[in-house]
Coordinates of C-alpha atoms in Angstrom, one line a residue:
X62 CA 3.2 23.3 -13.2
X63 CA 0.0 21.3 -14.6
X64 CA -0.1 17.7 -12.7
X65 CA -1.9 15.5 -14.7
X66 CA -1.9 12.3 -13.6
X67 CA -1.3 10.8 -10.2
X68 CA 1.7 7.9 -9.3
X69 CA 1.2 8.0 -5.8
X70 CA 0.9 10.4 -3.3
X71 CA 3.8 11.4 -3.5
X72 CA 4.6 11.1 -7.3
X73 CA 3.0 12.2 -10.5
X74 CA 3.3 12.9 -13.9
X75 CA 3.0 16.7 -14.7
X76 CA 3.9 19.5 -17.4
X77 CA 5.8 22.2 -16.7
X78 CA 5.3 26.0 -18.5
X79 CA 7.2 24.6 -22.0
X80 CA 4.0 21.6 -22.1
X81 CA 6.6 19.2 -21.5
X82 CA 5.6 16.1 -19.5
X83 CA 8.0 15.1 -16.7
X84 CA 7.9 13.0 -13.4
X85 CA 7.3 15.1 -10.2
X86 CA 8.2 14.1 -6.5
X87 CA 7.3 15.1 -3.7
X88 CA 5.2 15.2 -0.3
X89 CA 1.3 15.0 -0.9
X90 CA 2.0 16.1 -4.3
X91 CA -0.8 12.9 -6.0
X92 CA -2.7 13.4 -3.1
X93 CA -5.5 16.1 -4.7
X94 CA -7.5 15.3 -7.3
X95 CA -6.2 15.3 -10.8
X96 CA -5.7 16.9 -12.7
X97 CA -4.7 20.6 -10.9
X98 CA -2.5 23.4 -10.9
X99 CA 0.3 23.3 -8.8
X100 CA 0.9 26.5 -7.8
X101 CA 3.2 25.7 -4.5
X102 CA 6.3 24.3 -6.5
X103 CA 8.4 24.1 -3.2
X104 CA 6.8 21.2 -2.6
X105 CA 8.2 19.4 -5.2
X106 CA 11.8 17.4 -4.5
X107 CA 12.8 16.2 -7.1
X108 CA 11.7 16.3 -11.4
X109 CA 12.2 14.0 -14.0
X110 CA 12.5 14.2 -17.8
X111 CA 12.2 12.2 -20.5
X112 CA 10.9 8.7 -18.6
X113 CA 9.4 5.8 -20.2
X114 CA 6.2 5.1 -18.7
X115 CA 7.0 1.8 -18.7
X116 CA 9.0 2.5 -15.5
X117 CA 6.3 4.9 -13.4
X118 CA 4.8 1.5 -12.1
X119 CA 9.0 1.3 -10.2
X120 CA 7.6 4.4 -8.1
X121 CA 5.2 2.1 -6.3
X122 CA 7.5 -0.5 -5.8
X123 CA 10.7 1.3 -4.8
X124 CA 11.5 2.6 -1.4
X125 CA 12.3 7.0 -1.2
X126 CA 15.9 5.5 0.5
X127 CA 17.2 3.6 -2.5
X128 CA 15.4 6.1 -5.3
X129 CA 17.6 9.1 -3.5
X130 CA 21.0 7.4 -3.9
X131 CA 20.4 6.0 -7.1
X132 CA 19.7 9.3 -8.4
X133 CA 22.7 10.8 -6.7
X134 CA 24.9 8.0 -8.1
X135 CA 23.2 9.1 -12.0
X136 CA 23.8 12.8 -11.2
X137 CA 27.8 12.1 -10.5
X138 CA 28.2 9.6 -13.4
X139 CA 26.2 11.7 -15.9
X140 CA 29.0 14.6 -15.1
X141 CA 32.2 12.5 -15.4
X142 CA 30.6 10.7 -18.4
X143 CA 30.7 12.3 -22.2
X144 CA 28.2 10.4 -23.8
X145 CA 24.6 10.9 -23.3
X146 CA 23.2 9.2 -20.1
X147 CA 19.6 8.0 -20.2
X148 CA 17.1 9.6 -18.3
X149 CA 15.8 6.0 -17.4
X150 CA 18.8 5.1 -15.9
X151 CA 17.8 6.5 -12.6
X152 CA 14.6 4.0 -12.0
X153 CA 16.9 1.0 -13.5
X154 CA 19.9 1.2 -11.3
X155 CA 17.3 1.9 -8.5
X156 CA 15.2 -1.1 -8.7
X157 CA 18.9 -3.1 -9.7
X158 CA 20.0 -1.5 -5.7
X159 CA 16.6 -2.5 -4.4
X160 CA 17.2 -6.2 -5.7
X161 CA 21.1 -6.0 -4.3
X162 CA 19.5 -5.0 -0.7
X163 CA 16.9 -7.6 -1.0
X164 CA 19.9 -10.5 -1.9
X165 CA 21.9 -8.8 1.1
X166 CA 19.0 -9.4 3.3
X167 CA 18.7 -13.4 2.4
X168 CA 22.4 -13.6 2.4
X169 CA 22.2 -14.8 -1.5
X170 CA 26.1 -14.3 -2.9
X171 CA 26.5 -13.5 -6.4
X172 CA 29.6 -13.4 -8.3
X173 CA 30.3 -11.2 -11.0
X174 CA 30.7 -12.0 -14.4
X175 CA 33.9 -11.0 -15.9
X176 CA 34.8 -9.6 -12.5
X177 CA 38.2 -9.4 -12.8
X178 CA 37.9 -7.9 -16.6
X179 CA 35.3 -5.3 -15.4
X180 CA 38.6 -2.6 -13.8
X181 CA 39.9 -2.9 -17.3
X182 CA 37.7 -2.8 -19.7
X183 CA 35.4 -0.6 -17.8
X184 CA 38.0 1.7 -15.8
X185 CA 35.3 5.0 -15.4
X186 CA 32.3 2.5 -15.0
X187 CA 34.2 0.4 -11.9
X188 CA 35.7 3.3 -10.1
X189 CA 32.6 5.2 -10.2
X190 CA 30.5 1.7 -9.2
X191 CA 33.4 1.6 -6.3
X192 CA 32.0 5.2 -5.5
X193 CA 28.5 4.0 -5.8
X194 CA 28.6 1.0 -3.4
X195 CA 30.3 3.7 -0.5
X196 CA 27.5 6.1 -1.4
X197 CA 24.7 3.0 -0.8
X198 CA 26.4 2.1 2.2
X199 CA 26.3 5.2 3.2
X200 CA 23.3 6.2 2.7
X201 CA 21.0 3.4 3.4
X202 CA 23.6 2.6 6.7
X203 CA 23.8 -1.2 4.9
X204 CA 26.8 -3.1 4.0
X205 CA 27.1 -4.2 0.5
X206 CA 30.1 -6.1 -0.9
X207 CA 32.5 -4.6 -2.9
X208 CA 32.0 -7.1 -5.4
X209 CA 29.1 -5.4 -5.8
X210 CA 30.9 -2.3 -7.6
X211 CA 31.5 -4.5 -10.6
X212 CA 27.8 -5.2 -11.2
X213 CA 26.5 -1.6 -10.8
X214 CA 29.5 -0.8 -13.5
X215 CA 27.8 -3.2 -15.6
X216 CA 24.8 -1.5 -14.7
X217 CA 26.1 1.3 -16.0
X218 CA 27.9 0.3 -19.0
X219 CA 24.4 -1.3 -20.5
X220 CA 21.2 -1.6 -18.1
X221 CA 20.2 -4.2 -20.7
X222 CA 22.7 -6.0 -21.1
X223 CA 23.6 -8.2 -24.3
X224 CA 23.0 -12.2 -24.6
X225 CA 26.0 -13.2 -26.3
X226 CA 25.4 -16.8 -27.2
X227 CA 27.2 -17.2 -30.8
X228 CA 23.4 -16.6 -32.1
X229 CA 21.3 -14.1 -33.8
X230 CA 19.7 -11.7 -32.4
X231 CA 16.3 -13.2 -33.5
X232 CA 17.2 -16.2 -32.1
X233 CA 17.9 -15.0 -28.9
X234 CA 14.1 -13.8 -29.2
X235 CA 13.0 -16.9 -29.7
X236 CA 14.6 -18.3 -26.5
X237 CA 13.4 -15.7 -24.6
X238 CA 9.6 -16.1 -26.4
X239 CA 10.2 -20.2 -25.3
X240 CA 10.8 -19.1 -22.0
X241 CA 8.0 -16.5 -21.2
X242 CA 5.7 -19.2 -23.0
X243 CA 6.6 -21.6 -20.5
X244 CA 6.0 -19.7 -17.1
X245 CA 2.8 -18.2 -19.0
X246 CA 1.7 -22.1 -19.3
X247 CA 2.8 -23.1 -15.9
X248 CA 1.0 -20.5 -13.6
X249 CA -1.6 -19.9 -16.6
X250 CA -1.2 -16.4 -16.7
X251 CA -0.6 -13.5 -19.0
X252 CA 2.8 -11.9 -19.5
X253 CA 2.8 -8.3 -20.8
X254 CA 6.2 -7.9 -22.7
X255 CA 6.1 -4.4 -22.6
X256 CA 6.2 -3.9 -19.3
X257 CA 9.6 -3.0 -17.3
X258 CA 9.1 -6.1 -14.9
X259 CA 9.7 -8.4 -18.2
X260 CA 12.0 -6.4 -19.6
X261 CA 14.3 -7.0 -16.2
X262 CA 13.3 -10.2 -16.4
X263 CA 14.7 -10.4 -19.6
X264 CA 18.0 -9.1 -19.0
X265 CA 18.2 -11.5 -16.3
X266 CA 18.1 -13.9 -18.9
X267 CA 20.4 -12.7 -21.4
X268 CA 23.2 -12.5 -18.7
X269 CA 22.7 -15.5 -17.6
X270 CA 22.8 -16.8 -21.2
X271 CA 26.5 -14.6 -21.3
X272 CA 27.7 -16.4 -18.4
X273 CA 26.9 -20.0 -19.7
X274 CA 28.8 -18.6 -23.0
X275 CA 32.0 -17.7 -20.8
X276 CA 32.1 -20.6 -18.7
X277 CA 31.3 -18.3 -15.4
X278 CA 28.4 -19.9 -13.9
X279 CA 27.6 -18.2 -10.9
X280 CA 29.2 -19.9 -7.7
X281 CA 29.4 -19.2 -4.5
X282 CA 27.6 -20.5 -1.0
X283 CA 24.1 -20.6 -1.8
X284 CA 23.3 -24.3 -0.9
X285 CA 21.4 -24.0 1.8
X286 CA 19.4 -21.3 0.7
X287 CA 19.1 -22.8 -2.7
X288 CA 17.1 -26.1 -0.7
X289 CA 15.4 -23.3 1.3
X290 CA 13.8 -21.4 -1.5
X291 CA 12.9 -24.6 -3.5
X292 CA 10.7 -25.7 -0.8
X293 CA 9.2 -22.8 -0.1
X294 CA 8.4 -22.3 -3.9
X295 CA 7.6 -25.2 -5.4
X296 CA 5.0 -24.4 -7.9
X297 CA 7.9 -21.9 -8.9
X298 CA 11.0 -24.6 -8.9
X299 CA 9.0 -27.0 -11.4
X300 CA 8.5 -24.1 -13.8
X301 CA 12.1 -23.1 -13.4
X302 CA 13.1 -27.3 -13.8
X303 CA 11.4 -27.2 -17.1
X304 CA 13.3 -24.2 -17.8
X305 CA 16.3 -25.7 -17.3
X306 CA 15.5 -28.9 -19.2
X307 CA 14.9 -26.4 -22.1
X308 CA 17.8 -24.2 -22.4
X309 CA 19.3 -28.1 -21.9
X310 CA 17.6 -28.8 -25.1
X311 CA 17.8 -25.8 -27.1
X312 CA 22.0 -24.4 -26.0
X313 CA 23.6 -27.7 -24.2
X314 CA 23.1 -25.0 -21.5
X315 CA 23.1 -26.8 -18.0
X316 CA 21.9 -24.7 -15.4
X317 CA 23.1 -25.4 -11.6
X318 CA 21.8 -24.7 -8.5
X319 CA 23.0 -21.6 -8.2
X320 CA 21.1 -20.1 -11.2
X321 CA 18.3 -21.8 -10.5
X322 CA 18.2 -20.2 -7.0
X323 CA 18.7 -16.6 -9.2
X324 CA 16.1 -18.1 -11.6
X325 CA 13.6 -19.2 -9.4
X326 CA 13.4 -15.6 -7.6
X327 CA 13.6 -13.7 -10.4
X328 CA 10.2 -15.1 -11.5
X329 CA 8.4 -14.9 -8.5
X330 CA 9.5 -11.5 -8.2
X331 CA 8.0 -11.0 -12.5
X332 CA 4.8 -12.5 -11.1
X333 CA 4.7 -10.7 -8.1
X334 CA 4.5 -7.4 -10.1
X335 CA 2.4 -8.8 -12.4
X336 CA -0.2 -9.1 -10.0
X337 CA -0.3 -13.2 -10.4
X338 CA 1.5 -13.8 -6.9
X339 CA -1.3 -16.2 -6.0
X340 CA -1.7 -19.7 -4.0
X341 CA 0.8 -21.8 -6.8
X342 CA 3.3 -19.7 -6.2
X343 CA 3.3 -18.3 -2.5
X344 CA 5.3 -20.4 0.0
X345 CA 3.7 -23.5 1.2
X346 CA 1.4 -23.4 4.3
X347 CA 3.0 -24.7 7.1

């Protein structure tokens, strides 16, 4: 095995005997200089095929815990499941996890949309993201609700989710290009669209725009926090206010405090990976 190109220490890309390029982890294995022969392949833990490279920046970002049981959770859907799984599945549901740990840390509760549809329409998808949140709890010795089995079945069902708003497809774009256009103004930064960190960002979006469309705002007992994060981010809660007043505009689509909460950390966590997690946006000094 050729590694080509180093991740991090302990991931890189490489190709293997056939020339085909795959994602390698393992201990020390970016540490030499690239590229090199690899001639020690005990070393390496863990391969992966087929990845966008739109998603090797998630490596840097996600901790070893959460990548391990998401790709256990992939490896027992992918054999119960007869369609083709995708080999990026493994880095979205990971980072999806991360993001679940991160709310369960702040105490943030999120309903699920559809929730009580999810066991019916989805029956494979639930009862394996049942499984899933007792393999996470397991594993990463955490507590996750079990509410949170219906949103890893969505997860699984489609990682990027539909917007469902009566419109086109291209109109859909648009709202999302109004959007981007707006924090890009606000922070005056650059958003790459082709990055993964928009791309979540985007699905974000879209199923927020699917629960305005079915009447199931999020709600739950975020108040407190909700006041919390928009004083410590209030560069961040104008942009997302000027949001709202948009999608206002554009889809008689009120917002309440609740998505705004959701909003407003979603796009400080966009910024923070695009590398524009500066003074405007960082808590205020106390």
């Amino acid at each position: 095995m050729r590694v080509i190109k180093k991740i991090n220490n302990n991931a890189a890309i490489c190709l293997d005997d056939n020339n085909s390029e795959l994602v390698a982890i393992g201990t020390g294995i970016g540490f030499p200089t690239v590229p090199y022969e690899l001639k020690d392949l005990s070393v390496v833990q863990r391969t992966y095929y087929d990845i966008n490279s739109m998603y090797y920046e998630l490596l840097n970002a996600l901790p070893k815990d959460i990548l391990e049981v998401s790709t256990k959770i992939v490896d027992v859907f992918r054999m119960r499941m007869d369609n083709s799984i995708s080999s990026n599945l493994v880095f979205t549901l990971a980072d999806h996890i991360h993001f679940a740990v991160e709310r369960l840390n702040r105490n943030i509760k999120i309903d699920t949309l559809l929730k009580y549809d999810i066991p019916h329409f989805y029956e494979k998808e639930y009862e394996m993201g049942v499984e899933a949140v007792k393999m996470i709890n397991r594993e990463l010795k955490i507590r996750l609700p079990k509410e949170e089995a219906g949103n890893i079945a969505l997860h699984l069902v489609n990682a990027g989710a539909v917007a469902g708003n009566g419109k086109s497809q291209g109109y859909v774009d648009s709202v999302i290009y109004d959007i981007r256009e707006i924090i890009s103004k606000e922070f005056n930064i650059y958003i790459d669209k082709d990055t993964f960190n928009f791309s979540r960002f985007v699905s974000h979006i879209q199923y927020m725009l699917k629960r305005e469309e079915k009447g199931a705002s999020v709600s739950s007992e975020n108040y407190k926090l909700f006041v919390s994060v928009r004083d410590e981010y209030p560069k961040t809660y104008q942009c997302v206010l000027k949001i709202k007043e948009y999608l206002n505009n554009e889809l008689a689509c009120n917002l309440n405090e609740e998505e705004l909460l959701y909003l407003i950390l979603h796009i400080n966590r966009l910024c923070v990976r695009e590398d524009c997690y500066r003074k405007s946006i960082t808590p205020t000094e106390k």
